[in-house]
XYZ file of C-alpha atoms in Angstrom:
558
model
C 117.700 93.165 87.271
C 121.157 93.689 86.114
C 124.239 93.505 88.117
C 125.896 96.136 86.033
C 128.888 97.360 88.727
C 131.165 95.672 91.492
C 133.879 96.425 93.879
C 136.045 94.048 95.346
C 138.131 95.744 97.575
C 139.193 98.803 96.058
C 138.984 97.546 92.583
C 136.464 98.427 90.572
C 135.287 95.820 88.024
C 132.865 95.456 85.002
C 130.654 92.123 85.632
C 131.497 90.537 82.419
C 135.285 90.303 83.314
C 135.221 90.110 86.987
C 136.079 86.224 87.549
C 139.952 86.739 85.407
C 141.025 89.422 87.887
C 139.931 88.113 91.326
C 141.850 85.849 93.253
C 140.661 82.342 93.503
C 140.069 82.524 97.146
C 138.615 85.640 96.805
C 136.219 84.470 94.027
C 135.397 81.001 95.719
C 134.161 83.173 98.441
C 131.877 85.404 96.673
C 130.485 82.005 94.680
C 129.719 80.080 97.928
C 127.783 83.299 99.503
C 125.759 83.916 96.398
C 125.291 80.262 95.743
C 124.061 79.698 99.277
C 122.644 82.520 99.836
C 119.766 83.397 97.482
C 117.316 80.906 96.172
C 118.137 82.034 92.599
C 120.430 80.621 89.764
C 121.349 83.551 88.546
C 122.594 86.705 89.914
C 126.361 87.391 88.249
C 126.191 85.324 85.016
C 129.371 85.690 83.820
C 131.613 84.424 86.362
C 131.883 81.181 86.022
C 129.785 79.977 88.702
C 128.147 76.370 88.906
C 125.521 76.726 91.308
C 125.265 73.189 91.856
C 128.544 72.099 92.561
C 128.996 74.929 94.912
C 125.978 73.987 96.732
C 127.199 70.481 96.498
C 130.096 70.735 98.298
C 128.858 72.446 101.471
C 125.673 72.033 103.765
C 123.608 74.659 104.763
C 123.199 74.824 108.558
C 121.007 77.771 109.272
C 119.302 80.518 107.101
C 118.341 84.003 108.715
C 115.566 85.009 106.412
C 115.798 88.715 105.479
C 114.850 91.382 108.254
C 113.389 94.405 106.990
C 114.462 96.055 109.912
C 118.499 95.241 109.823
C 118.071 95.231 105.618
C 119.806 91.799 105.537
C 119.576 88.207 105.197
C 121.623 85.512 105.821
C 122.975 81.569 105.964
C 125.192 79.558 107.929
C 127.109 77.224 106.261
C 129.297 73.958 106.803
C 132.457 73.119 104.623
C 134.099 70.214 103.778
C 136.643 71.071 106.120
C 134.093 71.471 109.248
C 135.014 75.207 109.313
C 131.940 77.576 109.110
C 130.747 80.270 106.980
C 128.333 82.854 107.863
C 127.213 84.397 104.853
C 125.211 88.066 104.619
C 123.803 90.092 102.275
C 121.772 93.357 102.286
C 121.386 97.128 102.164
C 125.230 98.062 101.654
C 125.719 100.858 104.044
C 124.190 99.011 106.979
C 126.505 96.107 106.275
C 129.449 97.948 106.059
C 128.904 99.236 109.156
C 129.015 95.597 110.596
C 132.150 94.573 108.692
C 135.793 95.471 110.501
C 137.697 94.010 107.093
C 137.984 93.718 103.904
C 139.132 91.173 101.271
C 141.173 93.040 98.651
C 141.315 91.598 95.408
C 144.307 89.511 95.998
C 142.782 87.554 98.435
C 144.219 89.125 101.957
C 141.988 90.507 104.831
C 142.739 94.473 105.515
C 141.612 96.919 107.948
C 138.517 98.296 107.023
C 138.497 101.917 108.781
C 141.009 103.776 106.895
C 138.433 102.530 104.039
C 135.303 102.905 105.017
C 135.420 106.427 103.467
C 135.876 104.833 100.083
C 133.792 102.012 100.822
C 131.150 104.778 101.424
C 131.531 107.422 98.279
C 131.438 104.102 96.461
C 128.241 103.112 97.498
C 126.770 106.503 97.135
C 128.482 106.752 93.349
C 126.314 103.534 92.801
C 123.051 105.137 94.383
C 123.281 108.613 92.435
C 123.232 106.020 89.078
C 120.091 104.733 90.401
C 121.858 101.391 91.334
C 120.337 99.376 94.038
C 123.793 98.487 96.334
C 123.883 95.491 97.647
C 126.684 94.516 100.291
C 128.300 90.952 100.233
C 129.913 90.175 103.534
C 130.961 86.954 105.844
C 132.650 85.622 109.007
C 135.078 82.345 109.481
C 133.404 80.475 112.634
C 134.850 77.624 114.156
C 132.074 74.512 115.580
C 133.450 72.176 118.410
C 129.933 70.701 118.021
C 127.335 71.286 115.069
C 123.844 71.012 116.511
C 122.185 68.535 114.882
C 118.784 69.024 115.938
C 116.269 72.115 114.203
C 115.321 73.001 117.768
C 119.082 73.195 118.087
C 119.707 75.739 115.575
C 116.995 77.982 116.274
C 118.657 78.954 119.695
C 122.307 79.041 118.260
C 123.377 82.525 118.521
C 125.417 83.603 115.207
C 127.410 86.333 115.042
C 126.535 88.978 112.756
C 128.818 91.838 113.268
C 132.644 91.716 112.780
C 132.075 90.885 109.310
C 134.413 90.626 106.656
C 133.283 92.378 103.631
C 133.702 90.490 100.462
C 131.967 92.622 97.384
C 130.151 95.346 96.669
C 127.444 95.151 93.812
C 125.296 97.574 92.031
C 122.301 95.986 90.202
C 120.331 98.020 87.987
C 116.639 97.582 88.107
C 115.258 100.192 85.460
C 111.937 101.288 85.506
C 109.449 99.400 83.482
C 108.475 101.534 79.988
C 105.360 103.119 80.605
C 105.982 103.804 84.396
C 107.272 107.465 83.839
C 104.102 108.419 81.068
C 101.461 106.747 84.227
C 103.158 108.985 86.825
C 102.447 112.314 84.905
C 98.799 110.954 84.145
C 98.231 110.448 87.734
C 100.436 113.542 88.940
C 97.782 115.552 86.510
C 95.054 113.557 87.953
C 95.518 114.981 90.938
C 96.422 112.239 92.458
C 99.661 112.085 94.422
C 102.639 109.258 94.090
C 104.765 108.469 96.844
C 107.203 106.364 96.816
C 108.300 103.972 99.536
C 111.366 101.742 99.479
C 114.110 100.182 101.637
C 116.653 101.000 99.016
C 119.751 103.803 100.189
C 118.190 107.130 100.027
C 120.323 108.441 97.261
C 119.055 105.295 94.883
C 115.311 106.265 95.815
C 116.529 109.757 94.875
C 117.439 108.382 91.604
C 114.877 105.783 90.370
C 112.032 108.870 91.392
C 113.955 111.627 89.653
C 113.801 108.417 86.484
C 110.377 107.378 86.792
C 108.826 111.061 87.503
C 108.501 110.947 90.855
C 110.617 113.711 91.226
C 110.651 116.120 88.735
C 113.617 118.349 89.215
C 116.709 117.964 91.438
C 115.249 120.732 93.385
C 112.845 118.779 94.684
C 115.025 116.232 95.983
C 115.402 118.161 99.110
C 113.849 119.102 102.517
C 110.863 117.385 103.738
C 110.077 115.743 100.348
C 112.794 112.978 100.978
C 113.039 111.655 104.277
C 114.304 108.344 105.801
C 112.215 105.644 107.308
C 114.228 105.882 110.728
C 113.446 109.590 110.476
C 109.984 109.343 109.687
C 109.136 106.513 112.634
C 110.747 108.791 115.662
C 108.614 111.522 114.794
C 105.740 112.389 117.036
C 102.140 111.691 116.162
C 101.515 115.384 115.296
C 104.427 116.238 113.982
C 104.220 113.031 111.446
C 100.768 113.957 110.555
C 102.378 117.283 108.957
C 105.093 115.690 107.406
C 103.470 113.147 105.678
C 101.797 115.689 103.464
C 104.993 116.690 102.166
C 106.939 113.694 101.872
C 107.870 111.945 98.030
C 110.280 109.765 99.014
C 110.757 107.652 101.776
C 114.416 105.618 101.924
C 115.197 102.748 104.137
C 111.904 102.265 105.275
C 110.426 99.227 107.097
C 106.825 97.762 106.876
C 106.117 99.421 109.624
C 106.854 102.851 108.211
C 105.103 102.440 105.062
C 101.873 101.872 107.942
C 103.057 104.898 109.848
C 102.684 106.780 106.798
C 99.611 105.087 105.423
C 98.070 106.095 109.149
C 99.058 109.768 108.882
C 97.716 110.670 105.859
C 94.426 109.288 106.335
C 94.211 111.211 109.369
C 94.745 114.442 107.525
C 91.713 113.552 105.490
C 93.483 111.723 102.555
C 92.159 109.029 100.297
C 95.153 106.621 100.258
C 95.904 104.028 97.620
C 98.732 101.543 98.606
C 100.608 99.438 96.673
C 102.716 96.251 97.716
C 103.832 92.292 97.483
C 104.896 91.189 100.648
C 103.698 89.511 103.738
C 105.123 92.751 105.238
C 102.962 94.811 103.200
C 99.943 93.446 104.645
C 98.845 95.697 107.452
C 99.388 99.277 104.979
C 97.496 97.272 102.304
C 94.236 96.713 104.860
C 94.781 100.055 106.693
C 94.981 102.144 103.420
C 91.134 103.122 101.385
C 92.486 101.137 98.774
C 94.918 98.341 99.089
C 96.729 97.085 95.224
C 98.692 93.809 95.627
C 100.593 92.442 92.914
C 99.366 89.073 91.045
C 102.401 87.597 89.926
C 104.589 88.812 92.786
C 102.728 89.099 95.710
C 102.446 86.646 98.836
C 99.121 85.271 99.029
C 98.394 87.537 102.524
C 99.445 90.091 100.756
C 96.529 89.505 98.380
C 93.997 88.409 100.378
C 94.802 91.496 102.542
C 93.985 93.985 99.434
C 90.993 95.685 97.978
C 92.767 95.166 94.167
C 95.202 93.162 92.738
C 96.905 94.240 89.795
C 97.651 90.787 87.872
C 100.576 92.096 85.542
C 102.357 93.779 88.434
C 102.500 97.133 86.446
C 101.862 100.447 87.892
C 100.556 101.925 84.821
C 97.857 99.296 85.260
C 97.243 102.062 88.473
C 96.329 104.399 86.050
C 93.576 102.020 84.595
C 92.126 101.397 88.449
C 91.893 105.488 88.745
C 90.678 105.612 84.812
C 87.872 102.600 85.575
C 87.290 104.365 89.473
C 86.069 107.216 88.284
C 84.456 106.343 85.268
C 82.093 104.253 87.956
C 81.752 106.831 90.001
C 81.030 109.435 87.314
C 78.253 106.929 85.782
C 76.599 106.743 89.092
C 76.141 110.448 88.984
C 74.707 110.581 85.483
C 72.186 107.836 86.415
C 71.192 109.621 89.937
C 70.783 112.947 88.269
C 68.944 111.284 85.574
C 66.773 109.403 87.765
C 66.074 112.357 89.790
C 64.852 114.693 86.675
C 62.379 111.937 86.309
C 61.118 111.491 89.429
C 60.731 115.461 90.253
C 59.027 116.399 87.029
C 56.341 113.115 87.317
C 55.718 113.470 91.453
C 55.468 117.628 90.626
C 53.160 116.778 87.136
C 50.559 114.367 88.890
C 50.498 116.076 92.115
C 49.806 119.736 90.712
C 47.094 118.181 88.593
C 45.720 116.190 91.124
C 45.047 119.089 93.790
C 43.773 121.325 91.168
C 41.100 119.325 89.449
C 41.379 115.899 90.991
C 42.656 114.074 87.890
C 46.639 112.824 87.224
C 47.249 113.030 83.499
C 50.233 110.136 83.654
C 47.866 106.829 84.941
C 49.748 104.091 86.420
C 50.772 101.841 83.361
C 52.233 104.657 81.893
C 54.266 105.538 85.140
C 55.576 101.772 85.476
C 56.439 102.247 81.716
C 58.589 105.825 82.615
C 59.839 103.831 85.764
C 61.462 101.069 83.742
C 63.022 103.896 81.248
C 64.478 105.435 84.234
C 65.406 102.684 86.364
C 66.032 99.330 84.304
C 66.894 101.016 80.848
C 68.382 104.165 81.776
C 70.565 102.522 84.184
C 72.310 100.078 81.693
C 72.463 103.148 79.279
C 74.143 105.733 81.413
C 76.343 103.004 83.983
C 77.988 101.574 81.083
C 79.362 104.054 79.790
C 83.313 103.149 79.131
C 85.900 105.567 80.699
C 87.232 108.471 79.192
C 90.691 110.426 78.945
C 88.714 113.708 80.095
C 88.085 111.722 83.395
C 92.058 111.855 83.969
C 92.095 115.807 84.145
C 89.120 115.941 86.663
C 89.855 117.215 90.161
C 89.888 113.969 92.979
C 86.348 113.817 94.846
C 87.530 114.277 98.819
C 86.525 111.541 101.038
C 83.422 113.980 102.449
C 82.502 115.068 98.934
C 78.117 114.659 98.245
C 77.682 111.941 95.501
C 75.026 115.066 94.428
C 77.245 117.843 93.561
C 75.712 121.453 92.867
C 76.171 121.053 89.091
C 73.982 118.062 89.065
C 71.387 120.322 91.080
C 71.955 122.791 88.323
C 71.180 120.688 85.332
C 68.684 118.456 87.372
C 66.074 121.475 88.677
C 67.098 123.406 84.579
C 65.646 120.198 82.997
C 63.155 118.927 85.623
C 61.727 122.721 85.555
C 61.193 122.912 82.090
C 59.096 119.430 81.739
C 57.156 120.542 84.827
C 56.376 123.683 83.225
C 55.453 122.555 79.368
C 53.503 119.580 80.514
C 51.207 121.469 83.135
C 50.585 124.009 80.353
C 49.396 121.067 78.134
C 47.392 119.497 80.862
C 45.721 122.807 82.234
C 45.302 124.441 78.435
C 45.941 121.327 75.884
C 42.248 121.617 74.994
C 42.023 125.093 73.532
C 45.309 124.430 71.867
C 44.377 121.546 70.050
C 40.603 123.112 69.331
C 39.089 120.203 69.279
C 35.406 120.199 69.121
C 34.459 116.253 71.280
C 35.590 116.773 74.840
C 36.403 113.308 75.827
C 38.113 112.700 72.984
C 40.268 116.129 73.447
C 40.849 114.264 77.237
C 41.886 111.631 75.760
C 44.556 113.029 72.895
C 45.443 115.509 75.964
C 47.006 113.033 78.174
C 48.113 111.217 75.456
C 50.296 113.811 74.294
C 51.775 114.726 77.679
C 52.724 111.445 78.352
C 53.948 111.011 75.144
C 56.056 114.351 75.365
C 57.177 113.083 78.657
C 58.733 110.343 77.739
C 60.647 112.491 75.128
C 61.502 114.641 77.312
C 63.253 111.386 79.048
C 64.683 110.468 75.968
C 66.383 113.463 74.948
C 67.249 114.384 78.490
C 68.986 110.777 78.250
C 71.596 112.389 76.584
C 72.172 115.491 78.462
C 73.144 113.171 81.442
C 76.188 111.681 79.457
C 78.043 115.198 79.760
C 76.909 116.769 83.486
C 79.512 119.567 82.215
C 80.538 119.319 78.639
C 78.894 121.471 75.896
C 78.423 118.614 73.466
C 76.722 115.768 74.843
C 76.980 113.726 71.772
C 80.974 113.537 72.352
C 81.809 109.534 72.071
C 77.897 108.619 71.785
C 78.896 106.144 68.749
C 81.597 104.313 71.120
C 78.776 103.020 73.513
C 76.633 101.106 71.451
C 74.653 99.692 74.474
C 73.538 103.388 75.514
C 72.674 104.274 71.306
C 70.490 100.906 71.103
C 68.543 101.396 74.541
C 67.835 104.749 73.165
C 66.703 103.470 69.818
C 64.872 100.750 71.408
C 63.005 102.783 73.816
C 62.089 104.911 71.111
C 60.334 102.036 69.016
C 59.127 100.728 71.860
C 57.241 103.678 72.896
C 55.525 104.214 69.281
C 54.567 100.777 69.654
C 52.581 101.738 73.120
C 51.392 104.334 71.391
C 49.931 103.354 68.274
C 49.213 99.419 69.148
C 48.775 99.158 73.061
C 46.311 102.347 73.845
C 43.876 99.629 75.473
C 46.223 98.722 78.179
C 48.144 102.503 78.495
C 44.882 104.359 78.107
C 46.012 106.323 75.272
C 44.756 106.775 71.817
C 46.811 106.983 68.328
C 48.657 110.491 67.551
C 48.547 111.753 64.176
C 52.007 112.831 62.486
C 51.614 116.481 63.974
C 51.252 116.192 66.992
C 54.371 113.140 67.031
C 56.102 116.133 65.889
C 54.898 118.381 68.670
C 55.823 115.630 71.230
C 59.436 115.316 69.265
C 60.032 119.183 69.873
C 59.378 119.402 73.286
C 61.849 117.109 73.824
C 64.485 118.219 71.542
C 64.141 121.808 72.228
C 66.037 119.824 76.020
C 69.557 119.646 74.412
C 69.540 123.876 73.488
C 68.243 124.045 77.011
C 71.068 121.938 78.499
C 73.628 123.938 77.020
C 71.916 127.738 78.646
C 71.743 125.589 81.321
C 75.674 124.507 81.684
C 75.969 128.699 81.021
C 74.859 129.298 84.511
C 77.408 129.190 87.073
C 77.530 127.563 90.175
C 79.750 127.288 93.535
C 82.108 123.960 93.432
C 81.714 124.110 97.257
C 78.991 121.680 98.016
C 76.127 123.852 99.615
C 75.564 121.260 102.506
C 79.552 122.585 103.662
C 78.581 126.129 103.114
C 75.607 125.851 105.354
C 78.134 124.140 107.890
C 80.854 127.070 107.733
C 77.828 129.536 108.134
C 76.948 127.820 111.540
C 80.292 127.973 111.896
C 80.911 132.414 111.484
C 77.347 132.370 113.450
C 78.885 130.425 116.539
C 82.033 132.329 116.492
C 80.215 136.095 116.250
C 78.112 134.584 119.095
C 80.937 133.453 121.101
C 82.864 136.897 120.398
């Protein structure tokens, strides 16, 4: 952060060539309150200041730690000649309304009424520039006693009104490159960003109109930018409806920033907050997600959240949503992949079973197509690496089935078609392959629909990558884990085939009927794409059978 612009009195100054055109009373003043009062060594470089010697030659007494509620902080301090200083800084419009003078920039205390109006289109000059303005104020006091004691000093009442304001400063804190392009990405995401600050509102306006927040001036009206004051003496209800709206919040306390959190998870948001401070704690464990920062952050702050973002960059929040739904996509591919399997084998063995007593896929070969579908096919489909396309998909609502009704689609398409080509082969495979030994026709017979329905597994593999997408072989080469469980399952299953038909019960295929087996499990990916060519409701049927219930009761009730 930059301290780019400062008013002393009604001067205006440039940083860089403040300290030859300020009084030296006027400028030992605003050294001893910066010096004192921050734990930093640098906040206006160029004027001269030695932090040490100023610190040096006066004892702190007291420090007021900043409230988030009065925007200020503060620190008592003793000089060398037993006078005291009370020294405060903060949010500049709530300081100047404490302050009753002025120090002008020759060094003499003035009335600050018939100023306050400048004072006042000053700071909001500053905010407009997307300056955060910070108010430098302090008050002579005069000890008969100093306490001596801690205990002492945490009962001395200070004064902390009647101030004398010393400087105006605008610091520039510009947004960190990258922050604007994450904003759109998670704006087209679908996903909302709010932004919550303590700075004046017209700053806030600023740094979100800078950063994307805001994209027009137009928006930066009406219920979109609201102050935290505002906000908190709202009414439940009526802050539940607000909160939907609101961009920007302005001078806002912890406590709003929970307020808000509160509100919109009541309306049936999914909230995501970010924050560093100790303050921040209670919206970090209240919100679905909570993103401290790593470098930043207080360690309850941490320890409070679900993330923490270790470079303290918000376009690192566009990586959590990226990774987030890349899991949550995977998941699905598995589940519907999983499921394909599970119908098509329980509907294969159980048809055959009722109709002539016999399963065609024994139990070796089932613990075989169990650890394709669990073991293998998991590590193929749930490591799949996130996507751009995953950016420009809709959010999933917090009620939202983990099974939507195009994984139905694609699931009963594919599980359908394996049910249908296998029970052909197991109820007519004989007088298709016209062969002449029965057993041995028995034998080939099961061996082929076992060995077609693990292509069909294969193949079908694939079609889970892309629930929706036409071509399923979009980024295949990126994942090398998912092409080398493929390849390996593969092998591995003419292996069973041709070497272990002992322990599978299964005999060795000749080249044409590999080939048949390899069809029947290609002709899946033309399938897949008719398939994706039916359309279906994005309303989850499970909420459709709920807002039928729903018309019923009502036409009963009428």
């Amino acid at each position: 952060m930059t301290v780019v612009e400062t008013y002393v009195g009604r001067k205006r100054l440039n940083p860089p060539d403040v300290s030859p055109k300020l009084h030296p009373e006027v400028l030992s003043l605003i050294n001893e309150g910066i010096a004192q009062n921050t734990t930093g060594n640098i906040f206006i470089p160029k004027l001269g200041m030695n932090f040490e010697l100023i610190r040096s030659s006066s004892k702190v007494l007291h420090v007021f730690p900043f409230n988030s509620e009065k925007k200020r902080g503060g620190v008592a301090v003793k000089r060398a000649d037993s006078g005291v200083h009370i020294h405060w800084k903060g949010a500049a419009e709530i300081v100047l309304g404490t302050c009753t003078q002025y120090i002008d920039s020759d060094g003499h205390p003035q009335s600050i009424e018939k100023e306050k109006a400048f004072f006042k289109k000053a700071i909001n000059d500053m905010a407009t520039q997307s300056l955060r303005c910070v108010a430098i104020a302090y008050r002579s006091y005069k000890l008969d006693k100093i306490p001596s004691k801690e205990e002492d000093l945490d009962q001395w009442t200070l004064p902390d009104d009647e101030l004398v304001l010393l400087a105006l400063v605008g610091i520039k804190d510009p947004c960190r490159p990258g922050v604007k392009e994450a904003v759109r990405l998670c704006t087209e995401a679908g996903v909302k960003v709010r932004m919550v600050t303590g700075d004046n509102l017209q700053t806030a306006k600023a740094i979100a109109l800078e950063c994307g927040i805001l994209v027009s001036i137009e928006e930066a009206v009406g219920p979109n930018i609201i102050e935290g004051k505002t906000f908190r003496e709202l009414s439940e209800t009526e802050r539940e409806k607000v909160a939907m709206k609101i961009t920007v919040m302005g001078r806002s306390s912890p406590n709003d920033k929970l307020l808000l959190v509160q509100a919109l998870r009541k309306g049936g948001e999914v909230v995501a907050v970010t924050g560093d401070g100790t303050n921040d704690a209670p919206a970090l464990h209240e919100a679905d997600i909570g993103l401290s920062m790593g470098i930043q952050g207080t360690e309850v702050a941490k320890e409070s959240s679900d993330i923490i973002i270790l470079d303290d960059n918000f376009a690192s929040v566009v990586k959590v949503v990226r990774w987030g739904r890349s899991v949550y996509a995977n998941i699905q591919k598995f589940i519907q992949f999983q499921l394909t399997v599970n119908v098509a084998a329980l509907s294969i063995n159980v048809v055959a079973a009722i109709s002539s007593g016999d399963v065609p896929l024994n139990a070796v070969q089932l613990l075989w197509v169990n650890l394709i579908m669990d073991t293998l096919g998991a590590l193929a489909l749930a490591t799949e690496p996130p996507t751009d396309s995953l950016m420009n998909r809709s959010p999933v609502g917090r009620r939202e089935p983990l099974i939507t009704n195009i994984m139905w689609r694609n699931l009963l398409v594919q599980a359908l078609y394996q049910v249908t080509v296998l029970l052909i082969l197991n109820f007519g495979g004989e007088s298709i392959m016209h062969q002449d030994t029965m057993t041995h026709t028995l034998e080939v017979k099961n061996t082929i629909i076992f060995n077609a329905f693990v292509m069909c597994q294969i193949f079908n593999e694939f079609n889970a990558r892309k629930p929706e997408g036409m071509n399923v072989f979009k980024g295949v080469t990126k994942n090398r884990l998912f092409v080398g469980i493929v390849g390996m399952t593969f092998i591995l299953q003419i292996i069973i085939i041709t070497f272990l038909g002992k322990f599978t019960t299964t005999v060795r295929l000749n080249w044409q009927q590999w080939l048949a087996c390899l069809c029947i499990g290609l002709f899946s990916w033309p399938l897949a794409i008719i398939g994706k060519l039916i359309p279906v409701s994005k309303t989850p049927w499970s909420r459709r059978v709920v807002r039928a219930f729903r018309r019923l009761k009502k036409t009963r009730t009428a």
